[in-house]
Amino acid sequence: MPRLAANLTLLFNEHDFPDRYAAARAQGFRGVECLFPYAWSASDLAARLGDQGLTQVLFNLPAGDWESGERGIACLPGRDDEFRRGLETAVGYAKTLACKRLNCLAGVRPADLDPGRARDTLIANLDWAAAQLAREGIELVVEAINSRVDMPGFLLDTSASALAVMDAVGSDNLRLQYDIYHMQIMEGDILRTLACHLPRIGHIQFADNPGRHEPGTGELNYERIFEALDEMGYDGWVSAEYRPSTTTVASLKSLSRWLGAF
């Protein structure tokens, strides 16, 4: 059975963020992730994790000015110092939260930025970050995000583009974060792609498509996808990163079989 984690940024929004840890545990989750924990005290969040017996499985490196539309700064020339300071902050949180995996959002390429320069900047930042995190025993993952619906202009928008950058970095401490929702939009053929790239995948996220809601609301057969992941021998976390179509608890009915396995 896949080990399901809850993304606390998208799920359990009926509660204030610190209270979402208890809400997730009450529904059977043993792992949690979030986009960014930095607005809260790391020690307070660690206490919530400990109280609920939860594992923090992932969060993102600081990604620039999110409110103004930035979705990562790793591909932006001239932001190297900010990127490195962000990594230092993320490592501090990861140590306190006992989190062993951090995700780097490549960023949206400005229209006036040469694609090659953006890619070279990303490669240099990933190379540096992967080496720094290896010393801390923390894995770095990089994610492909669809550029058709959710993030127009996002630099890495297919598995192939992310893997090519990973090849250029050449680090054993850099793996792919595979988001099924995003890749269904961009390339489809989910089961074949997962099987092909599984040795290089460090983390998986899911939502149905269209709408980015819970399984059963769209076109993806998640019962078969989860079964296939078991058959492939994937033993990592699989995170629910969807927007509930009604309430979070109601949306979890589609996952009750797998949550019940805990």
Tab-separated table of C-alpha atoms in Angstrom:
chain	number	residue	atom	x	y	z
A	1	MET	CA	0.000	0.000	0.000
A	2	PRO	CA	1.365	3.456	-0.835
A	3	ARG	CA	2.424	5.545	2.144
A	4	LEU	CA	0.104	8.539	1.865
A	5	ALA	CA	1.074	11.974	3.125
A	6	ALA	CA	-1.133	15.069	3.340
A	7	ASN	CA	-0.127	18.402	1.889
A	8	LEU	CA	-1.135	20.760	4.686
A	9	THR	CA	-1.089	23.828	2.467
A	10	LEU	CA	-3.918	22.494	0.309
A	11	LEU	CA	-5.705	20.116	2.687
A	12	PHE	CA	-7.447	20.796	6.002
A	13	ASN	CA	-7.919	24.479	5.253
A	14	GLU	CA	-10.889	24.342	7.619
A	15	HIS	CA	-8.246	24.743	10.367
A	16	ASP	CA	-5.462	27.201	11.101
A	17	PHE	CA	-2.197	25.849	9.744
A	18	PRO	CA	-0.680	24.625	13.045
A	19	ASP	CA	-3.902	22.730	13.807
A	20	ARG	CA	-3.786	20.861	10.503
A	21	TYR	CA	-1.225	18.411	11.898
A	22	ALA	CA	-3.736	16.996	14.368
A	23	ALA	CA	-6.478	17.052	11.735
A	24	ALA	CA	-4.323	15.035	9.339
A	25	ARG	CA	-3.431	12.466	11.992
A	26	ALA	CA	-7.086	12.088	12.948
A	27	GLN	CA	-7.852	11.027	9.375
A	28	GLY	CA	-5.123	8.379	9.307
A	29	PHE	CA	-2.168	10.184	7.762
A	30	ARG	CA	1.285	9.439	9.138
A	31	GLY	CA	3.208	11.839	6.913
A	32	VAL	CA	2.725	15.492	6.010
A	33	GLU	CA	4.234	18.031	3.651
A	34	CYS	CA	3.602	21.691	2.887
A	35	LEU	CA	4.662	24.299	0.395
A	36	PHE	CA	6.458	26.550	2.876
A	37	PRO	CA	6.738	26.322	6.689
A	38	TYR	CA	8.654	29.569	7.132
A	39	ALA	CA	5.809	31.711	8.483
A	40	TRP	CA	5.719	29.594	11.644
A	41	SER	CA	8.232	28.728	14.315
A	42	ALA	CA	10.145	25.569	13.398
A	43	SER	CA	10.186	24.449	17.030
A	44	ASP	CA	6.415	24.900	17.337
A	45	LEU	CA	5.818	22.849	14.191
A	46	ALA	CA	8.232	20.192	15.422
A	47	ALA	CA	6.207	19.938	18.612
A	48	ARG	CA	3.032	19.433	16.552
A	49	LEU	CA	4.737	16.678	14.579
A	50	GLY	CA	5.917	14.973	17.754
A	51	ASP	CA	2.577	15.240	19.494
A	52	GLN	CA	0.841	13.563	16.546
A	53	GLY	CA	3.534	11.023	15.671
A	54	LEU	CA	3.854	12.471	12.176
A	55	THR	CA	6.758	12.606	9.746
A	56	GLN	CA	7.514	15.805	7.826
A	57	VAL	CA	8.306	14.287	4.452
A	58	LEU	CA	8.909	17.400	2.320
A	59	PHE	CA	8.705	21.144	1.909
A	60	ASN	CA	9.996	23.620	-0.668
A	61	LEU	CA	13.022	25.858	-0.596
A	62	PRO	CA	12.110	29.554	-0.328
A	63	ALA	CA	10.734	30.529	-3.734
A	64	GLY	CA	10.941	34.315	-3.914
A	65	ASP	CA	7.948	36.637	-3.719
A	66	TRP	CA	5.071	34.165	-4.048
A	67	GLU	CA	2.387	36.825	-3.690
A	68	SER	CA	3.742	38.733	-6.687
A	69	GLY	CA	3.808	35.599	-8.832
A	70	GLU	CA	7.319	34.261	-8.382
A	71	ARG	CA	7.413	30.473	-8.336
A	72	GLY	CA	11.045	29.851	-7.514
A	73	ILE	CA	14.255	31.789	-8.088
A	74	ALA	CA	16.722	29.015	-8.959
A	75	CYS	CA	16.671	29.878	-12.682
A	76	LEU	CA	16.941	33.646	-12.231
A	77	PRO	CA	20.386	35.202	-12.815
A	78	GLY	CA	21.511	37.620	-10.127
A	79	ARG	CA	19.507	35.911	-7.372
A	80	ASP	CA	22.250	33.440	-6.380
A	81	ASP	CA	22.908	34.983	-2.967
A	82	GLU	CA	19.204	34.992	-2.173
A	83	PHE	CA	18.965	31.367	-3.267
A	84	ARG	CA	21.846	30.397	-0.988
A	85	ARG	CA	20.418	32.250	1.983
A	86	GLY	CA	17.113	30.513	1.344
A	87	LEU	CA	18.798	27.133	1.363
A	88	GLU	CA	20.408	27.953	4.696
A	89	THR	CA	16.995	28.829	6.123
A	90	ALA	CA	15.476	25.643	4.711
A	91	VAL	CA	18.226	23.493	6.214
A	92	GLY	CA	17.565	24.995	9.630
A	93	TYR	CA	13.886	24.119	9.367
A	94	ALA	CA	14.636	20.663	7.961
A	95	LYS	CA	16.906	19.821	10.874
A	96	THR	CA	14.361	20.964	13.434
A	97	LEU	CA	11.523	19.119	11.679
A	98	ALA	CA	13.668	16.020	10.975
A	99	CYS	CA	12.753	16.393	7.301
A	100	LYS	CA	15.040	14.481	4.939
A	101	ARG	CA	13.882	15.906	1.598
A	102	LEU	CA	13.619	19.421	0.147
A	103	ASN	CA	12.115	20.462	-3.180
A	104	CYS	CA	13.551	23.156	-5.414
A	105	LEU	CA	11.104	25.085	-7.593
A	106	ALA	CA	12.970	26.125	-10.730
A	107	GLY	CA	10.900	29.244	-11.328
A	108	VAL	CA	9.057	31.015	-14.103
A	109	ARG	CA	11.332	32.315	-16.850
A	110	PRO	CA	10.739	35.995	-17.625
A	111	ALA	CA	9.988	36.578	-21.301
A	112	ASP	CA	13.145	38.665	-21.716
A	113	LEU	CA	15.441	36.035	-20.169
A	114	ASP	CA	17.298	33.814	-22.620
A	115	PRO	CA	16.209	30.173	-22.062
A	116	GLY	CA	19.785	28.925	-22.172
A	117	ARG	CA	20.907	31.388	-19.533
A	118	ALA	CA	17.967	30.469	-17.306
A	119	ARG	CA	18.819	26.779	-17.658
A	120	ASP	CA	22.507	27.351	-16.935
A	121	THR	CA	21.626	29.349	-13.830
A	122	LEU	CA	19.333	26.584	-12.614
A	123	ILE	CA	21.979	23.920	-13.190
A	124	ALA	CA	24.582	25.894	-11.232
A	125	ASN	CA	22.219	26.468	-8.310
A	126	LEU	CA	21.091	22.837	-8.205
A	127	ASP	CA	24.683	21.635	-8.339
A	128	TRP	CA	25.605	23.815	-5.361
A	129	ALA	CA	22.449	22.974	-3.399
A	130	ALA	CA	22.719	19.217	-3.945
A	131	ALA	CA	26.287	19.243	-2.622
A	132	GLN	CA	25.376	21.335	0.416
A	133	LEU	CA	22.391	19.154	1.283
A	134	ALA	CA	24.375	15.947	0.845
A	135	ARG	CA	26.603	17.084	3.699
A	136	GLU	CA	23.492	17.448	5.857
A	137	GLY	CA	22.010	14.080	4.906
A	138	ILE	CA	19.115	15.779	3.108
A	139	GLU	CA	17.956	14.811	-0.388
A	140	LEU	CA	17.209	17.467	-2.993
A	141	VAL	CA	14.393	16.956	-5.472
A	142	VAL	CA	13.398	19.091	-8.439
A	143	GLU	CA	9.866	19.231	-9.819
A	144	ALA	CA	8.343	19.596	-13.258
A	145	ILE	CA	5.149	21.698	-13.205
A	146	ASN	CA	2.682	22.112	-16.035
A	147	SER	CA	2.971	25.333	-18.012
A	148	ARG	CA	-0.377	24.948	-19.803
A	149	VAL	CA	-2.779	25.541	-16.920
A	150	ASP	CA	-1.177	26.334	-13.581
A	151	MET	CA	2.181	28.022	-14.166
A	152	PRO	CA	2.689	29.477	-17.654
A	153	GLY	CA	6.372	29.992	-18.320
A	154	PHE	CA	7.599	27.554	-15.675
A	155	LEU	CA	11.073	26.525	-16.799
A	156	LEU	CA	10.756	22.779	-16.177
A	157	ASP	CA	7.386	21.571	-17.420
A	158	THR	CA	7.992	17.939	-18.478
A	159	SER	CA	9.753	14.931	-17.036
A	160	ALA	CA	12.224	15.098	-19.914
A	161	SER	CA	13.183	18.713	-19.210
A	162	ALA	CA	13.703	18.013	-15.503
A	163	LEU	CA	15.706	14.848	-16.143
A	164	ALA	CA	17.911	16.636	-18.678
A	165	VAL	CA	18.787	19.255	-16.071
A	166	MET	CA	19.450	16.498	-13.540
A	167	ASP	CA	21.784	14.837	-16.037
A	168	ALA	CA	23.645	18.122	-16.486
A	169	VAL	CA	24.068	18.465	-12.717
A	170	GLY	CA	25.186	14.864	-12.346
A	171	SER	CA	24.650	14.616	-8.594
A	172	ASP	CA	23.656	11.440	-6.774
A	173	ASN	CA	21.813	13.692	-4.321
A	174	LEU	CA	19.365	15.125	-6.856
A	175	ARG	CA	16.187	13.251	-7.751
A	176	LEU	CA	12.894	13.935	-9.494
A	177	GLN	CA	9.725	14.985	-7.723
A	178	TYR	CA	7.022	13.490	-9.916
A	179	ASP	CA	3.628	15.176	-9.692
A	180	ILE	CA	1.046	12.997	-11.421
A	181	TYR	CA	-1.415	15.850	-11.912
A	182	HIS	CA	1.090	18.118	-13.613
A	183	MET	CA	2.481	15.363	-15.808
A	184	GLN	CA	-0.968	14.158	-16.858
A	185	ILE	CA	-1.532	17.622	-18.301
A	186	MET	CA	1.847	17.834	-20.036
A	187	GLU	CA	2.565	14.297	-21.210
A	188	GLY	CA	0.100	11.660	-19.994
A	189	ASP	CA	1.106	7.989	-20.213
A	190	ILE	CA	1.473	8.047	-16.438
A	191	LEU	CA	2.073	4.374	-15.675
A	192	ARG	CA	4.695	3.953	-18.378
A	193	THR	CA	6.457	7.170	-17.361
A	194	LEU	CA	6.486	6.214	-13.691
A	195	ALA	CA	7.928	2.793	-14.495
A	196	CYS	CA	10.572	4.283	-16.764
A	197	HIS	CA	11.753	6.949	-14.350
A	198	LEU	CA	11.116	5.267	-11.000
A	199	PRO	CA	14.822	4.780	-10.138
A	200	ARG	CA	15.269	8.547	-10.374
A	201	ILE	CA	12.068	9.553	-8.546
A	202	GLY	CA	12.459	10.689	-4.951
A	203	HIS	CA	8.908	11.782	-4.208
A	204	ILE	CA	5.429	11.544	-5.769
A	205	GLN	CA	2.439	13.879	-5.490
A	206	PHE	CA	-1.080	13.478	-6.840
A	207	ALA	CA	-4.368	15.120	-7.709
A	208	ASP	CA	-6.998	14.338	-10.310
A	209	ASN	CA	-7.320	16.174	-13.604
A	210	PRO	CA	-8.981	18.427	-14.625
A	211	GLY	CA	-9.540	20.645	-11.604
A	212	ARG	CA	-6.758	19.428	-9.313
A	213	HIS	CA	-9.300	17.879	-6.973
A	214	GLU	CA	-9.346	14.551	-5.134
A	215	PRO	CA	-9.161	11.170	-6.894
A	216	GLY	CA	-12.462	10.204	-8.473
A	217	THR	CA	-13.339	13.676	-9.696
A	218	GLY	CA	-11.503	13.495	-13.013
A	219	GLU	CA	-9.946	11.250	-15.626
A	220	LEU	CA	-7.215	9.429	-13.693
A	221	ASN	CA	-7.652	5.902	-12.331
A	222	TYR	CA	-5.886	6.232	-9.009
A	223	GLU	CA	-6.776	2.759	-7.815
A	224	ARG	CA	-4.766	1.378	-10.726
A	225	ILE	CA	-1.962	3.934	-10.295
A	226	PHE	CA	-1.504	3.058	-6.619
A	227	GLU	CA	-1.600	-0.655	-7.399
A	228	ALA	CA	1.017	-0.117	-10.096
A	229	LEU	CA	3.296	1.737	-7.687
A	230	ASP	CA	3.121	-1.278	-5.368
A	231	GLU	CA	3.900	-3.595	-8.258
A	232	MET	CA	6.891	-1.411	-9.207
A	233	GLY	CA	8.221	-1.653	-5.666
A	234	TYR	CA	7.997	2.057	-4.883
A	235	ASP	CA	8.313	2.486	-1.131
A	236	GLY	CA	8.498	6.288	-0.838
A	237	TRP	CA	5.830	8.752	0.160
A	238	VAL	CA	2.897	9.616	-2.089
A	239	SER	CA	1.465	12.998	-1.139
A	240	ALA	CA	-2.102	14.198	-1.591
A	241	GLU	CA	-1.593	17.658	-3.053
A	242	TYR	CA	-5.079	18.447	-4.264
A	243	ARG	CA	-7.762	21.039	-3.647
A	244	PRO	CA	-10.779	19.356	-2.048
A	245	SER	CA	-13.911	19.809	-4.133
A	246	THR	CA	-15.965	20.155	-0.934
A	247	THR	CA	-14.490	19.622	2.532
A	248	THR	CA	-11.205	17.858	3.195
A	249	VAL	CA	-12.804	15.077	5.234
A	250	ALA	CA	-15.419	14.413	2.549
A	251	SER	CA	-12.737	14.319	-0.119
A	252	LEU	CA	-10.777	11.662	1.767
A	253	LYS	CA	-13.480	9.055	1.181
A	254	SER	CA	-11.759	8.301	-2.111
A	255	LEU	CA	-8.581	7.441	-0.188
A	256	SER	CA	-10.160	5.527	2.685
A	257	ARG	CA	-8.843	2.163	1.462
A	258	TRP	CA	-5.247	3.357	1.619
A	259	LEU	CA	-5.559	5.463	4.752
A	260	GLY	CA	-7.217	2.520	6.465
A	261	ALA	CA	-4.112	0.438	5.805
A	262	PHE	CA	-2.258	2.597	8.354
